[in-house]
Amino acid sequence: MSSAVNMAGSAWSEDRARAAIAPHAAAPGGLLPALHALQAEFGFVPKPAIALLAHAFNLSRAEVFGVASFYHDFRLDGPAGRHVLKLCRAEACQAVGAERVAAAAHATLKLGWSETSSDGAWTLEPIYCLGLCASGPSAMLDGEPVGRLDEVKLAELIAQAAP
Amino acid sequence: MTIRARLSHDTASVALGGKAVARALREAGVEIVPVGSRGMFWLEPFLEVQTASGWRAFGPVAATDVPGILEAVRVAGTHPLSPGRIEDHPFLEAQMRLTFARCGSVDPASLQDYETAGGLAGLKRAIEIGPKAIREEILASGLRGRGGAGFPAGIKWNGAAEAPGDVKYVVCNADEGDSGTYADRMLMEGDPFLLIEGMAIAAVATGSTRGFIYIRSEYPLAIAAMRRAIAVAEDTGLLGASILGSAFAFDLEVRVGAGSYVCGEETALLESIEGRRGQVRAKPPLPVHAGLFGKPTVINNVLTFAAAPTVLTQGAGFYRDLGVGRSRGTMPIQLAGDIKHGGLFETPFGVTLGELVNDIGGGTASGRPIRAVQVGGPLGAYFPPSLFDTPFDYEAFTAKGGLIGHGGIVVFNDTVDMAHQARFAMEFCAVESCGKCTPCRIGSVRGTETIDRLLKGPDKAAQMALLRDLCDTMKSGSLCALGGFVPYPVLSAIDHFPEDFVAR
């Protein structure tokens, strides 16, 4: 739905940015849907889009930036890696070993939370609850939910993902 | 003849290999009806195959099990993955399913299925009796907000109906961010028309013509299911200028969150729909007087709206006669964490915590002893087994220093480190604080630091006094439940598990 759909993103184009914003510009409270649309288009919210949003919604750039930076979903610094692994860190998953899985992910991918590998292959992100609390530890890999994760299953998932 | 099968398309089923099962079934020429979950998550991916003698259930199914299952169905033989007739399963039989009556057995994309299974009767009656009588019925049923605060729904609806203004809104809070809760997600994926019907009833009751469902971005399948159901409802006249051919109009739109926990707080959620940062508003004014875009707004949780059709269909008396004390009707309770039979268990209020985790949930999945149970999400208290006689009831939990919140129960075994859990609660609050009020924004950061110092020693008593004082400030000084309730997990961990807070 959100960042997961278009991880790698595509190069900046003002026309495409305008096209992404346009359907939401007249909607009451359309800024959030417009930000989602931009992120789906480019894999992140590119800096020049902030000015376009400000103009479309009659807000200051600071206001738009304030909204975009408030929400964990919106990426402002660039697109995520080609694969995005989101691991649930909430209590229900903790109760069944989420922290062991997280430690294995850090070790295998050599990434901290919210980091992207230098070759652009992987991004590792924390997530707080996927509603899979009776089937944890849970994760989302490239937008697909994964349940009953352990170190073995994690290693398989990482190995199977295309480079 | 083509074999028909119901396969759960719930997020849990997908997460456990449901798509591969679907592929294997399709390759075998089976016609699949995608359904929601029965809520018995240890059986997911869950499959039911139609036979001459009724539906045969199987679970948990892997793609490789498909040939054997189809063979067992063909020769009417036994199969190791069959739990028997699913309706007779003790986990389902022990429940009283009102809200979740259809979930897992109807096609969530079919309005016809919904109506055949008893749907729309509540809305039809609502249209017949009119706004005032609907509100009287909801008030008399004793229905309280299922999102956590437990405020009487009838009073809220009356407030919005009586507030001056031509434009009014109905908003559904589907920002189910509490760990251990998944009932909203399950309902939206498995029976989305029930939520639409409930919101339409609220719209008729309050004179609203426009509604929003705010769903968290972490629930992509629920978002898709709701959008699909709304499109069907628009095409068939369940939504639009004349709902079910009546004089009432109602339009509904899904808005997607963006990963902020605090947007589950009702006023932060309204800010977010308005396209702003999800910062909490000071109350008053209450949303029923000045809510979305400054207009009178009814904002309720998914399960609250979803209970309304039952109240209208069965009558206020039927609903009010269930439950205990001031907690009336049924509650969809969600069993999670280290538990053998994790799943959704809908039952009238009053069942004890111990019955829920030990008898119904079957104890831990790991086989280790239970040490603590967190009820009500990340802001709920940790209860030790000595409090297992607490009945599931808003007031009974408050009396024991806890809260039932959205009805999530997370079981922890004896390996849990309660100091770590207390620290996590503070840290989570620091990460998710909207920043509007000082006790939450700064208190959560200081709380994390104080717990760290407490565990390092040596001035344990002083740090403990400081932490309690800080919790007191956060509890009474925060604008919303995030800062205000974080003392519940922290203090309950300290009070019930003091041995984990010695300097290390």
XYZ file of C-alpha atoms in Angstrom:
667
model
C 0.000 0.000 0.000
C 2.506 2.550 1.149
C 6.268 2.527 0.785
C 6.291 -1.197 0.200
C 4.785 -1.059 -3.286
C 7.470 0.897 -5.037
C 10.646 0.379 -3.094
C 13.243 1.268 -5.652
C 11.295 4.252 -6.952
C 11.986 6.143 -10.145
C 13.732 9.372 -11.113
C 12.246 12.783 -10.356
C 9.796 14.195 -12.846
C 7.794 17.301 -12.122
C 5.024 16.222 -14.474
C 4.599 12.897 -12.753
C 4.667 14.595 -9.355
C 1.919 16.988 -10.429
C -0.095 14.069 -11.799
C 0.259 12.231 -8.481
C -0.870 15.255 -6.478
C -3.715 16.426 -8.735
C -6.427 13.873 -7.813
C -6.075 14.804 -4.113
C -5.640 18.570 -4.325
C -9.346 19.377 -4.108
C -10.173 16.713 -1.493
C -10.621 17.968 2.064
C -7.531 16.887 3.961
C -5.962 15.595 0.764
C -2.358 16.174 1.845
C -1.855 12.693 3.341
C -3.255 10.857 0.295
C -1.089 13.107 -1.904
C 2.030 12.205 0.099
C 1.142 8.499 -0.203
C 0.707 8.947 -3.958
C 4.086 10.665 -4.311
C 5.819 7.956 -2.337
C 4.133 5.274 -4.469
C 5.383 7.101 -7.584
C 8.987 7.820 -6.561
C 9.645 5.454 -3.672
C 10.049 8.508 -1.439
C 8.843 12.095 -1.194
C 11.408 14.081 -3.211
C 12.342 17.524 -1.932
C 11.049 19.474 -4.971
C 7.624 17.868 -4.375
C 7.319 19.753 -1.074
C 7.043 23.061 -2.964
C 4.482 21.584 -5.353
C 2.408 20.318 -2.426
C 2.633 23.674 -0.669
C 1.277 25.363 -3.776
C -1.452 22.766 -4.389
C -2.776 22.875 -0.810
C -2.162 26.568 -0.147
C 0.194 25.835 2.737
C 3.679 26.969 3.584
C 6.562 24.644 2.724
C 7.321 24.397 6.428
C 3.806 23.147 7.101
C 4.049 20.515 4.382
C 7.466 19.414 5.611
C 6.103 19.305 9.155
C 3.381 16.892 8.080
C 5.589 14.705 5.895
C 8.261 14.378 8.586
C 5.762 13.617 11.364
C 4.729 10.261 9.907
C 7.069 7.258 10.070
C 5.900 5.987 6.667
C 7.127 8.865 4.564
C 10.708 8.666 3.365
C 12.266 12.040 2.739
C 15.925 11.166 2.194
C 15.604 8.810 -0.736
C 14.037 5.528 -1.712
C 14.403 2.382 0.359
C 16.448 -0.586 -0.779
C 15.166 -3.020 -3.390
C 13.924 -5.210 -0.549
C 12.296 -3.807 2.553
C 12.128 -6.023 5.600
C 9.911 -4.684 8.375
C 10.148 -6.615 11.623
C 7.489 -6.287 14.300
C 8.955 -5.155 17.615
C 5.713 -4.915 19.602
C 4.927 -6.824 22.782
C 2.986 -9.781 21.333
C 5.850 -10.582 18.987
C 8.417 -9.954 21.741
C 6.621 -12.626 23.784
C 7.461 -15.243 21.172
C 11.045 -14.328 20.324
C 10.907 -11.259 18.051
C 14.128 -9.933 19.561
C 16.070 -13.068 18.607
C 14.772 -12.715 15.039
C 15.727 -9.027 15.039
C 19.240 -9.838 16.259
C 19.588 -12.391 13.453
C 18.380 -9.832 10.893
C 20.875 -7.234 12.112
C 23.687 -9.792 11.929
C 22.777 -11.216 8.512
C 22.028 -7.942 6.749
C 24.635 -5.982 8.746
C 22.093 -3.187 9.175
C 20.734 -1.231 12.115
C 17.140 -0.097 12.291
C 16.040 2.161 9.424
C 19.287 1.620 7.551
C 19.728 0.727 3.893
C 22.677 -1.336 2.699
C 25.292 0.479 0.599
C 24.507 -1.670 -2.455
C 20.855 -0.616 -2.188
C 19.663 -4.192 -1.782
C 18.098 -4.131 1.677
C 16.367 -1.798 4.077
C 15.602 -2.995 7.597
C 12.802 -1.217 9.433
C 11.027 -1.638 12.749
C 7.244 -1.870 12.651
C 4.864 -1.850 15.578
C 2.138 -4.396 14.990
C 0.814 -5.947 11.811
C -2.225 -7.432 13.547
C -0.558 -10.853 13.424
C -0.296 -11.067 17.197
C -1.444 -14.697 17.377
C 1.015 -15.778 14.664
C 4.197 -14.006 15.655
C 6.991 -13.172 15.386
C 5.719 -11.348 12.326
C 7.217 -9.303 9.554
C 6.473 -7.700 6.243
C 8.823 -8.409 3.355
C 8.295 -6.226 0.287
C 4.693 -5.647 1.317
C 3.900 -9.325 1.967
C 3.062 -10.387 5.533
C 5.099 -13.173 7.110
C 4.141 -15.024 10.288
C 5.715 -17.464 12.767
C 9.150 -16.214 11.851
C 12.287 -17.659 13.401
C 15.987 -17.436 12.598
C 15.822 -20.333 10.103
C 12.818 -18.989 8.215
C 14.376 -15.515 8.168
C 17.598 -16.845 6.637
C 15.539 -18.636 3.943
C 13.568 -15.490 3.111
C 16.712 -13.409 2.772
C 18.428 -16.059 0.654
C 15.400 -16.448 -1.641
C 14.964 -12.735 -2.311
C 16.320 -11.649 -5.679
C 19.572 -9.649 -5.402
C -17.938 -31.430 -11.234
C -15.817 -28.574 -9.961
C -14.910 -28.794 -6.310
C -15.570 -25.609 -4.321
C -13.461 -24.562 -1.354
C -13.397 -21.696 1.114
C -9.864 -20.568 1.797
C -9.027 -17.976 4.419
C -7.512 -14.860 2.851
C -6.976 -13.192 6.206
C -3.563 -11.531 6.622
C -2.612 -14.332 9.018
C -3.403 -16.979 6.419
C -1.394 -15.109 3.784
C 1.468 -14.669 6.248
C 1.553 -18.417 6.852
C 1.580 -19.535 3.214
C -2.047 -19.112 2.138
C -1.133 -17.925 -1.354
C 0.819 -21.104 -2.098
C -2.176 -23.141 -0.895
C -4.436 -21.134 -3.202
C -2.095 -21.830 -6.125
C -2.061 -25.559 -5.408
C -5.858 -25.623 -5.192
C -6.265 -23.733 -8.463
C -3.827 -26.063 -10.204
C -5.978 -28.958 -8.993
C -9.018 -27.303 -10.591
C -10.650 -26.264 -7.331
C -12.890 -23.180 -7.348
C -11.858 -20.950 -4.421
C -14.162 -18.676 -2.443
C -11.836 -16.331 -0.529
C -13.187 -15.800 2.979
C -12.058 -14.117 6.181
C -10.730 -15.969 9.219
C -12.665 -17.992 11.771
C -10.155 -16.541 14.210
C -8.485 -19.804 15.181
C -5.044 -18.746 14.141
C -3.284 -21.965 15.029
C -5.318 -23.524 12.171
C -4.293 -20.957 9.532
C -4.070 -21.320 6.583
C -7.569 -22.703 7.062
C -9.489 -24.471 4.326
C -13.024 -25.803 3.965
C -13.962 -28.056 1.087
C -17.566 -28.512 -0.016
C -18.790 -32.116 -0.030
C -22.145 -33.827 -0.461
C -22.421 -33.983 3.321
C -21.421 -30.363 4.021
C -18.175 -28.402 4.355
C -15.086 -30.292 5.573
C -12.487 -28.269 7.444
C -8.686 -28.565 7.333
C -5.914 -26.622 8.991
C -3.153 -25.592 9.146
C -2.769 -26.442 5.462
C 0.452 -26.290 3.445
C 0.506 -26.394 -0.365
C 1.916 -29.920 -0.206
C -1.108 -31.096 1.793
C -3.554 -30.216 -0.999
C -3.455 -33.499 -3.008
C -3.957 -35.588 0.135
C -6.850 -33.405 1.303
C -8.610 -33.606 -2.064
C -8.142 -37.373 -2.058
C -9.580 -37.634 1.465
C -12.562 -35.553 0.333
C -13.048 -37.714 -2.775
C -13.149 -41.019 -0.895
C -14.793 -39.494 2.210
C -11.853 -40.751 4.242
C -10.162 -39.350 7.314
C -7.322 -36.789 7.253
C -4.869 -35.807 10.003
C -5.394 -32.037 9.397
C -9.162 -32.188 9.855
C -10.371 -30.674 13.135
C -13.872 -32.084 12.484
C -16.981 -30.044 11.747
C -15.756 -26.527 12.440
C -19.025 -25.285 13.941
C -18.676 -28.017 16.603
C -15.098 -27.047 17.496
C -14.921 -26.344 21.247
C -13.196 -22.976 20.627
C -16.082 -21.793 18.454
C -18.833 -23.539 20.401
C -17.834 -21.805 23.640
C -18.272 -18.374 22.034
C -21.238 -16.125 21.525
C -20.527 -14.599 18.153
C -22.612 -11.553 17.369
C -20.111 -9.196 15.730
C -18.065 -12.048 14.264
C -21.014 -14.320 13.439
C -20.304 -14.306 9.705
C -16.540 -13.880 9.668
C -14.869 -16.856 7.986
C -17.987 -18.241 6.364
C -19.073 -15.498 3.941
C -17.337 -14.052 0.903
C -16.335 -10.555 2.111
C -16.750 -9.157 -1.397
C -20.323 -10.384 -1.816
C -23.117 -8.159 -0.560
C -25.538 -10.909 -1.532
C -23.768 -13.377 0.790
C -23.900 -10.768 3.529
C -27.622 -10.229 3.152
C -28.375 -13.951 2.893
C -26.492 -14.443 6.170
C -28.702 -11.908 7.960
C -26.923 -8.678 7.026
C -28.686 -5.327 6.471
C -31.590 -6.199 8.783
C -30.289 -3.681 11.342
C -30.015 -0.842 8.850
C -33.474 -1.595 7.424
C -34.979 -1.370 10.896
C -32.955 1.788 11.609
C -34.380 3.472 8.516
C -37.854 2.380 9.574
C -37.733 3.680 13.153
C -35.763 6.880 12.437
C -32.914 8.812 14.116
C -34.327 9.390 17.593
C -35.517 5.817 18.101
C -32.157 4.443 16.889
C -30.324 6.543 19.458
C -32.687 5.435 22.207
C -32.093 1.830 21.240
C -28.279 2.224 21.242
C -28.370 4.047 24.582
C -30.660 1.415 26.142
C -28.436 -1.418 24.907
C -25.626 -0.189 27.155
C -23.167 -0.367 24.248
C -19.874 1.286 25.198
C -17.051 2.283 22.886
C -15.000 -0.823 22.163
C -11.867 1.117 21.238
C -10.623 1.377 24.789
C -12.211 4.296 26.588
C -15.567 2.570 27.067
C -17.682 5.709 26.694
C -21.416 5.005 26.140
C -22.051 5.068 22.390
C -25.635 6.302 22.778
C -24.531 9.430 24.638
C -21.946 10.176 21.948
C -24.480 9.718 19.158
C -27.009 11.912 20.976
C -24.392 14.607 21.409
C -23.615 14.734 17.703
C -27.290 14.564 16.704
C -28.227 17.426 19.007
C -25.240 19.624 18.123
C -26.178 22.493 15.811
C -24.928 22.332 12.229
C -25.981 21.127 8.809
C -22.813 19.164 8.136
C -21.951 16.275 10.428
C -19.482 13.445 10.079
C -19.215 9.810 11.081
C -15.621 8.675 11.512
C -14.444 5.141 12.111
C -11.227 4.706 14.032
C -9.599 1.704 12.369
C -6.104 2.694 13.499
C -5.765 -0.487 15.521
C -2.209 -0.003 16.698
C -2.254 -1.836 20.002
C -0.022 -4.865 20.143
C -2.127 -7.952 20.796
C -5.178 -6.618 18.984
C -6.326 -7.627 15.534
C -10.135 -7.772 15.760
C -10.606 -4.633 13.630
C -8.328 -5.999 10.938
C -10.046 -9.379 11.006
C -13.512 -7.856 10.764
C -12.601 -5.502 7.906
C -10.982 -8.349 5.974
C -13.679 -10.906 6.753
C -16.997 -9.025 6.977
C -16.536 -5.431 5.742
C -20.241 -4.871 5.026
C -20.972 -5.128 8.750
C -18.812 -2.060 9.377
C -20.455 -0.207 6.492
C -23.896 -1.113 7.863
C -22.968 0.013 11.375
C -21.610 3.343 10.138
C -24.721 3.871 7.993
C -26.874 3.304 11.094
C -24.799 5.909 12.958
C -25.177 8.312 10.032
C -28.965 7.953 9.986
C -29.067 8.299 13.779
C -27.074 11.533 13.821
C -28.057 13.219 10.563
C -24.649 12.728 8.950
C -24.198 12.230 5.235
C -20.470 11.684 5.029
C -18.141 9.240 6.699
C -14.475 8.312 6.810
C -12.740 5.101 7.821
C -9.179 5.796 8.923
C -7.187 2.576 8.504
C -3.539 2.186 9.430
C -1.100 1.622 6.577
C 0.165 -1.529 8.306
C -3.087 -3.240 7.211
C -2.906 -3.321 3.378
C -5.340 -6.241 3.014
C -7.938 -4.586 5.261
C -7.641 -1.374 3.229
C -8.196 -3.301 -0.007
C -11.140 -5.263 1.441
C -12.857 -2.104 2.738
C -12.361 -0.230 -0.525
C -13.750 -3.167 -2.505
C -16.789 -3.430 -0.220
C -17.457 0.327 -0.400
C -17.395 0.169 -4.214
C -19.933 -2.688 -4.135
C -22.070 -0.759 -1.634
C -22.039 2.292 -3.904
C -23.012 0.233 -6.948
C -25.910 -1.440 -5.184
C -27.372 1.593 -3.400
C -26.281 0.619 0.092
C -24.264 3.846 0.047
C -24.970 7.040 -1.854
C -27.752 9.581 -2.239
C -30.503 7.250 -1.100
C -29.321 4.391 1.088
C -31.438 1.261 0.530
C -33.905 3.482 -1.325
C -34.586 5.664 1.730
C -34.509 9.434 2.176
C -31.113 9.156 3.906
C -27.847 9.809 2.081
C -24.439 8.523 3.153
C -21.059 8.500 1.430
C -18.052 6.699 2.816
C -14.335 6.995 2.113
C -11.233 5.158 3.310
C -8.267 7.239 4.459
C -4.919 5.577 5.044
C -2.700 6.379 8.015
C 1.059 6.700 7.752
C 2.619 4.740 10.587
C 1.870 6.958 13.564
C 0.629 5.188 16.695
C -0.796 8.329 18.307
C -3.219 8.733 15.404
C -5.298 6.055 17.140
C -6.214 8.782 19.641
C -9.443 10.247 18.330
C -8.485 13.899 18.042
C -5.054 13.101 16.554
C -6.872 10.896 14.064
C -9.141 13.782 13.078
C -6.097 16.025 12.566
C -4.560 13.340 10.372
C -7.679 13.037 8.171
C -7.563 16.820 7.839
C -4.084 16.446 6.370
C -2.109 17.675 9.350
C 0.391 16.239 11.774
C -1.366 13.748 14.026
C -1.192 15.906 17.115
C -3.692 15.543 19.914
C -6.222 18.340 20.448
C -7.037 19.642 23.891
C -10.604 18.799 24.909
C -13.086 20.506 25.112
C -14.442 21.028 22.574
C -15.420 17.384 22.241
C -15.523 15.940 18.699
C -19.313 15.581 18.945
C -19.467 19.387 19.082
C -16.462 20.348 16.955
C -14.744 17.358 15.391
C -13.666 16.733 11.812
C -13.188 20.029 9.924
C -14.722 21.685 12.990
C -18.091 19.973 12.497
C -20.028 17.717 14.895
C -18.523 14.249 14.542
C -19.287 10.782 15.842
C -15.999 8.926 16.117
C -16.103 5.297 17.187
C -13.968 2.217 16.846
C -14.640 -0.536 14.247
C -16.102 -2.920 16.835
C -18.480 -0.279 18.215
C -20.013 0.450 14.815
C -20.026 -3.278 14.063
C -22.086 -3.949 17.205
C -24.831 -1.495 16.186
C -26.521 -3.750 13.574
C -26.933 -6.487 16.216
C -28.505 -4.029 18.660
C -30.953 -2.844 15.994
C -31.748 -6.363 14.775
C -32.038 -8.140 18.116
C -33.196 -5.196 20.194
C -31.592 -3.238 23.027
C -32.906 -5.642 25.658
C -31.224 -8.660 24.106
C -27.863 -6.859 24.080
C -28.221 -5.319 27.535
C -29.079 -8.687 29.090
C -25.609 -9.981 28.192
C -22.527 -9.151 30.251
C -21.899 -8.015 33.816
C -22.115 -4.745 35.768
C -21.891 -1.773 33.420
C -20.152 -3.841 30.742
C -22.986 -5.001 28.501
C -23.114 -7.181 25.430
C -20.261 -9.194 23.978
C -16.570 -8.362 23.626
C -14.345 -9.742 20.886
C -11.312 -10.758 22.951
C -8.013 -11.320 21.177
C -5.617 -13.942 22.553
C -2.014 -13.391 21.496
C 1.649 -13.807 22.331
C 2.920 -17.112 23.732
C -0.429 -18.898 23.737
C -1.373 -22.320 22.413
C -4.742 -21.409 20.957
C -4.280 -17.799 19.903
C -7.343 -16.325 18.312
C -10.456 -14.259 18.483
C -12.910 -15.232 21.175
C -16.177 -13.287 21.302
C -18.079 -13.695 24.536
C -20.292 -11.677 26.888
C -18.297 -9.661 29.464
C -17.610 -11.434 32.749
C -15.373 -14.366 31.834
C -12.224 -14.324 33.995
C -8.716 -13.623 32.720
C -7.558 -17.050 33.914
C -10.343 -18.835 32.031
C -9.370 -16.926 28.914
C -5.654 -17.682 28.935
C -5.646 -21.160 30.506
C -8.930 -22.857 29.587
C -9.727 -21.216 26.269
C -6.218 -20.304 25.175
C -4.741 -23.567 26.425
C -1.809 -21.921 28.228
C 1.470 -21.147 26.518
C 2.443 -22.476 23.097
C 5.996 -22.959 24.357
C 4.859 -25.138 27.236
C 6.605 -22.853 29.746
C 4.698 -21.432 32.714
C 2.865 -18.102 32.288
C 4.551 -15.271 34.153
C 2.669 -12.179 33.010
C -0.249 -11.180 30.848
C -0.567 -7.720 29.327
C -4.167 -6.704 28.736
C -5.229 -3.707 26.673
C -2.240 -3.048 24.433
C 1.081 -1.286 25.071
C -0.617 1.077 27.516
C -2.262 -1.724 29.486
C -1.091 -3.229 32.770
C 0.870 -6.454 33.209
C -1.069 -8.879 35.398
C 0.550 -11.807 37.227
C -1.298 -15.166 37.513
C -2.420 -14.136 41.030
C -4.872 -11.724 39.337
C -6.314 -14.338 36.979
C -9.631 -14.299 38.838
C -10.305 -10.759 37.488
C -13.469 -10.813 35.372
C -13.309 -9.254 31.913
C -15.261 -6.103 32.738
C -14.227 -2.434 32.407
C -14.714 -1.598 36.095
C -13.223 -4.836 37.451
C -10.002 -4.226 35.520
C -9.835 -0.595 36.621
C -10.209 -1.745 40.227
C -7.098 -3.936 39.846
C -5.038 -1.135 38.293
C -5.502 -2.266 34.713
C -7.634 -1.642 31.664
C -9.243 -3.862 29.056
C -8.641 -1.384 26.259
C -9.428 -2.892 22.900
C -9.595 -6.414 24.338
C -6.122 -7.677 23.487
C -4.437 -10.198 25.787
C -0.721 -10.908 25.357
C 0.716 -13.884 27.224
C 4.363 -13.925 28.341
C 6.145 -17.010 29.699
C 8.646 -17.155 32.568
C 11.571 -15.984 30.431
C 10.190 -12.434 30.231
C 12.256 -9.645 31.792
C 9.715 -7.245 33.278
C 12.215 -4.404 33.691
C 12.866 -4.659 29.969
C 9.096 -4.519 29.317
C 8.706 -1.433 31.531
C 11.589 0.268 29.767
C 10.129 -0.668 26.374
C 6.807 0.975 27.318
C 8.566 4.270 28.105
C 10.765 4.043 25.019
C 7.734 3.349 22.797
C 5.989 6.380 24.253
C 9.054 8.515 23.537
C 9.164 7.346 19.912
C 5.445 7.776 19.306
C 4.695 10.908 21.357
C 3.094 13.567 19.174
C 5.065 16.155 21.133
C 2.169 18.417 22.009
C 2.279 18.072 25.788
C 5.328 18.132 28.026
C 4.548 15.208 30.380
C 4.403 12.789 27.460
C 7.100 14.288 25.244
C 9.741 14.790 27.904
C 8.441 12.487 30.623
C 8.799 9.414 28.410
C 12.434 10.238 27.623
C 13.228 10.893 31.301
C 11.324 7.737 32.217
C 13.535 5.600 29.983
C 16.659 7.204 31.486
C 15.389 6.745 35.039
C 14.711 3.035 34.489
C 18.247 2.675 33.110
C 19.709 4.368 36.211
C 17.455 2.300 38.467
C 18.791 -0.925 36.979
C 22.410 0.246 37.249
C 22.070 1.215 40.885
C 23.312 2.189 43.416
C 20.665 4.724 44.554
C 17.780 2.411 43.723
C 15.302 3.805 46.267
C 15.767 7.384 45.051
C 15.405 6.414 41.392
C 12.290 4.371 42.186
C 10.717 7.333 43.995
C 11.602 9.552 41.048
C 10.074 7.108 38.568
C 6.832 6.845 40.544
C 6.633 10.620 40.797
C 7.219 10.929 37.061
C 4.500 8.351 36.331
C 2.139 10.326 38.536
C 2.867 13.498 36.569
C 2.404 11.751 33.235
C -0.841 10.157 34.388
C -2.491 13.357 35.500
C -0.760 15.854 33.227
C -0.821 14.296 29.757
C -3.324 15.411 27.141
C -4.192 11.916 25.935
C -3.913 8.239 26.756
C -0.434 7.763 25.265
C 1.378 9.709 27.981
C -1.450 9.282 30.468
C -1.595 5.494 30.385
C 2.049 4.547 29.923
C 2.339 4.424 33.734
C 0.045 1.343 33.650
C 2.567 -1.066 32.115
C 5.474 0.591 33.959
C 3.979 0.631 37.460
C 2.265 -2.761 37.135
C 5.603 -4.302 36.154
C 7.257 -2.731 39.205
C 4.435 -3.577 41.615
C 3.828 -7.169 40.556
C 7.361 -8.150 39.578
C 9.675 -6.158 41.906
C 12.322 -8.901 41.755
C 13.126 -7.838 38.170
C 13.998 -4.299 39.213
C 17.000 -5.012 41.405
C 20.220 -3.363 40.291
C 22.136 -5.539 37.867
